[in-house]
Amino acid sequence: MLLALFLVIKLATLSGKTFETIDPSSEQVIAKIAEGDKEDIDLAVKAARQAFDHGSWPRIPGCERGKIMNKFADLIDEHLEELAALETFDVGKVYSFETNVDIPSISKEVRYFAGSADKIHGKTLKLSSEFQGYTLLEPIGVVGLIIPWNFPSAMFVLKCAPALAAGCTMVIKPAEQAPLTALYLAHLAKLAGIPNGVLNVVTGFGDTAGAAVASHMDIDCVSFTGSTEVGRLVMQAAATSNLKPVSLELGGKSPLLIFDDANVNQAADLALLGSLANKGEICVCSSRVFVQEGIYDKLVENLVEKVKTWVVGDPFDPSTHQGPQVDKKQYEKVLSYIDQGKREGASLLIGGKSCGKKGYYIEPTIFENVTDDMLIANDEIFGPVMCLMKFKTIEEAIGRANATTHGLAAGIVTNDLNIANRVSRSIRAGMIWINCYHNFDSGCPIGGYKMSGVGKDHGVEALEKYLQNKAVVTPIYHSPWL
Ligand code: NAI
Ligand code: MG
């Protein structure tokens, strides 16, 4: 069954050029993918513009859009195994996680926004003078969606589902490292009945196809997830082209704070989940773990025991916890941060090397005696690397957790309600998990403070990004009352 998934995808681009996507566990080429360029983005925008300005999608009742989106969700469920296998081949994600958590979450996401498509209402305004007003929420237009490689299908749906519900049309630029599920999802969207021109996928590179999306004069808004560096370029391109609104979900250096009263076993499990899940290739990775001094030694002991049982290997094997890093570039980047940590004087508790005969595998790695000024405590490593740091007081923990230019997420492990309340309100980050980590939900907005981004994904907040708010005002003559 799986062999049938090795693909040769040569959809046409104007240039006829292709690029390769690889399986990071074998380092083998999986497929040749059409390399879209600026001219291909222009064509896709033209199709999306036509579908927005003259097509049915923004004009049909919301419940009709919802019906088609629910069909899309049904098709995702029916093709769960194919999507999961493509993701595992292309990105090295663990197959059991894909089938049990990741892919099921994306059909839920589509259904959440399908249900919102007929509940998009403005307000009636009581104005101070003899006028009445109301607001109309209109789809913003053609949207550009630039997505990363770490959760390719989840990010695809995170961006396109609210845009579809709002009645927008779109051009989606998947990451060059992981284009396969985007193409498969586009195929399922078409089977579901999403009209031609509404959802366009252009595969290609960031500095060509991606940049063309960000600077396009006929794209009305851009939503991006990826590195802080490229987020800045996207915002600049929007500013120097048509001033389109931009939402950015960027990197993080999220703290997990473990207090003395925490249950050691639960705290160690959460630290592992927060730092190592998805091989650390996750924007909210809890790469800085602050542990209060009273619990520190017991926690370290428990953590190291647990890491020894953490299986790194074939992502299709059900016993595997961690697959290979996405590609050679990320693999080398993570290893160079590990070297940097050693050079800076942090102590390696466990891990620290690559592993396996082939493939981009890295051992789960824990450093202790990490100080706040070290590079590994400041840069987003985006790999299975945990930095352990000791603290004494709550004030100290809050201050050090906030001493970062990022602010995406944070975790708190405590059984003391007062600590949980005080710390959660003091951390400058968009998502706070108390006694849990990585708990995402379609209804729960996520987005960064500071340099972790602008705007939210998930929830009604995501829908609002894709809507224009128009006010309509008329006089009221001789009203006897309101
Ligand atoms: P990236 O930011 O270059 O890639 C993300 C997306 O942006 C891809 O679709 C890419 O093609 C596109 N892109 C690249 N340059 C562009 C440009 N000039 N204009 C428009 N679009 C462009 O991220 P990359 O290089 O793959 O990873 C580097 C680091 O970024 C990672 O090590 C990690 O630290 C961070 N990252 C963060 C993510 C997150 O979830 N916040 C996701 C992926 C990477
Ligand atoms: Mg790949």
GROMACS .gro file of C-alpha atoms in nm, residues 25 35 49 60 118 128 245 450-451:
model
    9
   25SER     CA    1   1.459   0.896   0.700
   35GLU     CA    2   0.856   2.460  -0.936
   49ARG     CA    3  -0.950   3.712  -0.853
   60ILE     CA    4  -2.366   3.159  -0.212
  118ASP     CA    5  -2.345   3.088   0.818
  128SER     CA    6  -2.539   5.941   1.904
  245PRO     CA    7  -0.288   4.339   0.604
  450LYS     CA    8   0.637   4.057   2.076
  451MET     CA    9   0.842   3.916   1.785
   0.00000   0.00000   0.00000
